[in-house]
Amino acid sequence: MRCPNCGGRSIGRVGSEQYYCWDCCVEFNTARGAVRIYHLDPGGDLVAAAEYQGEAASVLIGPTHERRR
């Protein structure tokens, strides 16, 4: 099995159809034929990759970034 995020092979099983990639530090599951990727936040909670990317984008668009233009 390969990680759907980075393609690495350092995969560990953490639950039923749930896996963890030691190369890029994401957790993913393969339920119902779909692959869902999650990032771990500093508190240990799982955040869906789409939500994580949205938060990262909002940080880059914040007031500090706008002042640099």
Backbone as CSV, one residue per row, in Angstrom:
resi,resn,N_x,N_y,N_z,CA_x,CA_y,CA_z,C_x,C_y,C_z
1,MET,0.840,-1.177,0.000,0.000,0.000,0.000,0.886,1.241,0.000
2,ARG,0.438,2.267,-0.698,1.153,3.543,-0.757,0.268,4.653,-0.199
3,CYS,0.911,5.658,0.343,0.198,6.820,0.872,-0.416,7.604,-0.290
4,PRO,-1.695,7.964,-0.201,-2.313,8.748,-1.274,-1.836,10.197,-1.303
5,ASN,-1.172,10.634,-0.247,-0.690,12.007,-0.168,0.719,12.165,-0.751
6,CYS,1.654,11.294,-0.337,3.049,11.455,-0.768,3.576,10.276,-1.579
7,GLY,2.833,9.173,-1.614,3.280,7.994,-2.354,4.245,7.117,-1.577
8,GLY,4.512,7.461,-0.314,5.440,6.688,0.504,4.876,5.332,0.897
9,ARG,5.767,4.452,1.349,5.355,3.107,1.740,5.427,2.853,3.239
10,SER,5.775,3.860,4.019,5.868,3.696,5.475,4.489,3.891,6.093
11,ILE,3.637,2.907,5.902,2.239,2.987,6.321,2.005,2.073,7.512
12,GLY,1.302,2.579,8.512,0.902,1.776,9.656,-0.611,1.787,9.783
13,ARG,-1.156,0.713,10.269,-2.604,0.618,10.438,-2.965,1.100,11.836
14,VAL,-3.941,2.015,11.927,-4.353,2.543,13.228,-5.777,2.152,13.591
15,GLY,-6.500,1.551,12.680,-7.872,1.133,12.952,-8.436,0.415,11.746
16,SER,-9.712,0.121,11.813,-10.382,-0.544,10.701,-10.426,0.399,9.501
17,GLU,-9.721,0.057,8.460,-9.606,0.859,7.234,-9.005,2.240,7.491
18,GLN,-8.227,2.411,8.568,-7.551,3.666,8.870,-6.055,3.425,8.930
19,TYR,-5.293,4.333,8.317,-3.846,4.167,8.205,-3.138,5.474,8.512
20,TYR,-1.850,5.369,8.855,-1.013,6.527,9.151,0.256,6.441,8.313
21,CYS,0.631,7.536,7.681,1.863,7.580,6.890,2.958,8.227,7.734
22,TRP,4.025,7.491,7.972,5.148,8.002,8.754,6.019,8.949,7.942
23,ASP,5.900,8.938,6.622,6.707,9.826,5.784,6.176,11.262,5.786
24,CYS,4.861,11.426,5.640,4.313,12.787,5.572,3.381,13.114,6.741
25,CYS,3.244,12.188,7.690,2.495,12.410,8.934,1.020,12.765,8.715
26,VAL,0.354,12.033,7.829,-1.079,12.191,7.646,-1.764,10.868,7.962
27,GLU,-3.011,10.966,8.318,-3.825,9.782,8.537,-4.838,9.734,7.404
28,PHE,-5.156,8.555,6.930,-6.150,8.436,5.866,-6.963,7.181,6.068
29,ASN,-8.180,7.186,5.468,-9.008,5.999,5.523,-9.522,5.670,4.131
30,THR,-9.946,4.445,3.981,-10.385,3.958,2.670,-11.808,3.427,2.739
31,ALA,-12.650,4.042,3.532,-14.025,3.580,3.709,-14.866,3.847,2.470
32,ARG,-15.726,2.905,2.158,-16.693,3.019,1.052,-16.034,3.295,-0.288
33,GLY,-14.831,2.814,-0.495,-14.153,2.977,-1.777,-13.555,4.348,-2.020
34,ALA,-13.727,5.274,-1.085,-13.158,6.619,-1.224,-12.002,6.769,-0.244
35,VAL,-11.029,7.582,-0.610,-9.887,7.844,0.269,-10.050,9.248,0.838
36,ARG,-9.990,9.341,2.159,-10.065,10.640,2.832,-8.780,10.840,3.615
37,ILE,-8.185,12.022,3.466,-6.908,12.331,4.107,-7.144,13.337,5.231
38,TYR,-6.466,13.105,6.367,-6.590,13.972,7.538,-5.212,14.373,8.027
39,HIS,-5.094,15.607,8.484,-3.875,16.100,9.115,-4.107,16.127,10.620
40,LEU,-3.062,15.972,11.391,-3.163,16.075,12.843,-2.830,17.494,13.269
41,ASP,-3.727,18.116,14.031,-3.412,19.453,14.521,-2.585,19.319,15.801
42,PRO,-2.006,20.395,16.299,-1.133,20.313,17.475,-1.804,19.717,18.714
43,GLY,-3.138,19.818,18.790,-3.860,19.254,19.929,-4.139,17.766,19.792
44,GLY,-3.808,17.194,18.631,-4.012,15.775,18.407,-5.313,15.432,17.705
45,ASP,-6.100,16.435,17.346,-7.356,16.194,16.635,-7.100,16.024,15.149
46,LEU,-7.969,15.258,14.489,-7.869,15.083,13.046,-8.622,16.190,12.341
47,VAL,-8.017,16.773,11.310,-8.642,17.816,10.508,-8.628,17.336,9.070
48,ALA,-9.793,17.338,8.412,-9.875,16.903,7.020,-8.940,17.754,6.163
49,ALA,-8.321,17.150,5.178,-7.328,17.846,4.348,-7.914,19.087,3.692
50,ALA,-9.157,19.041,3.219,-9.771,20.213,2.583,-9.903,21.356,3.578
51,GLU,-10.290,21.067,4.812,-10.390,22.095,5.844,-9.015,22.642,6.194
52,TYR,-8.032,21.758,6.274,-6.660,22.151,6.600,-6.112,23.090,5.536
53,GLN,-6.343,22.777,4.264,-5.857,23.635,3.176,-6.572,24.975,3.202
54,GLY,-7.854,24.994,3.546,-8.598,26.243,3.642,-8.051,27.135,4.737
55,GLU,-7.687,26.549,5.884,-7.104,27.328,6.969,-5.755,27.882,6.563
56,ALA,-4.954,27.097,5.887,-3.631,27.556,5.455,-3.770,28.703,4.462
57,ALA,-4.727,28.610,3.564,-4.938,29.662,2.578,-5.383,30.955,3.263
58,SER,-6.248,30.853,4.278,-6.716,32.061,4.953,-5.584,32.729,5.717
59,VAL,-4.623,31.969,6.198,-3.475,32.548,6.889,-2.629,33.346,5.907
60,LEU,-2.436,32.838,4.699,-1.631,33.539,3.698,-2.311,34.795,3.186
61,ILE,-3.630,34.837,3.213,-4.360,35.981,2.681,-4.596,37.030,3.766
62,GLY,-4.210,36.750,4.979,-4.442,37.653,6.106,-3.829,39.027,5.918
63,PRO,-4.049,39.940,6.858,-3.595,41.328,6.771,-2.094,41.474,6.547
64,THR,-1.275,40.622,7.132,0.173,40.730,6.964,0.553,40.550,5.502
65,HIS,-0.065,39.576,4.846,0.223,39.306,3.437,-0.221,40.475,2.553
66,GLU,-1.367,41.074,2.869,-1.892,42.164,2.052,-0.993,43.404,2.152
67,ARG,-0.382,43.640,3.295,0.485,44.812,3.462,1.736,44.724,2.626
68,ARG,2.171,43.529,2.280,3.413,43.364,1.531,3.282,43.679,0.065
69,ARG,2.098,43.885,-0.434,1.894,44.151,-1.867,2.412,45.464,-2.301
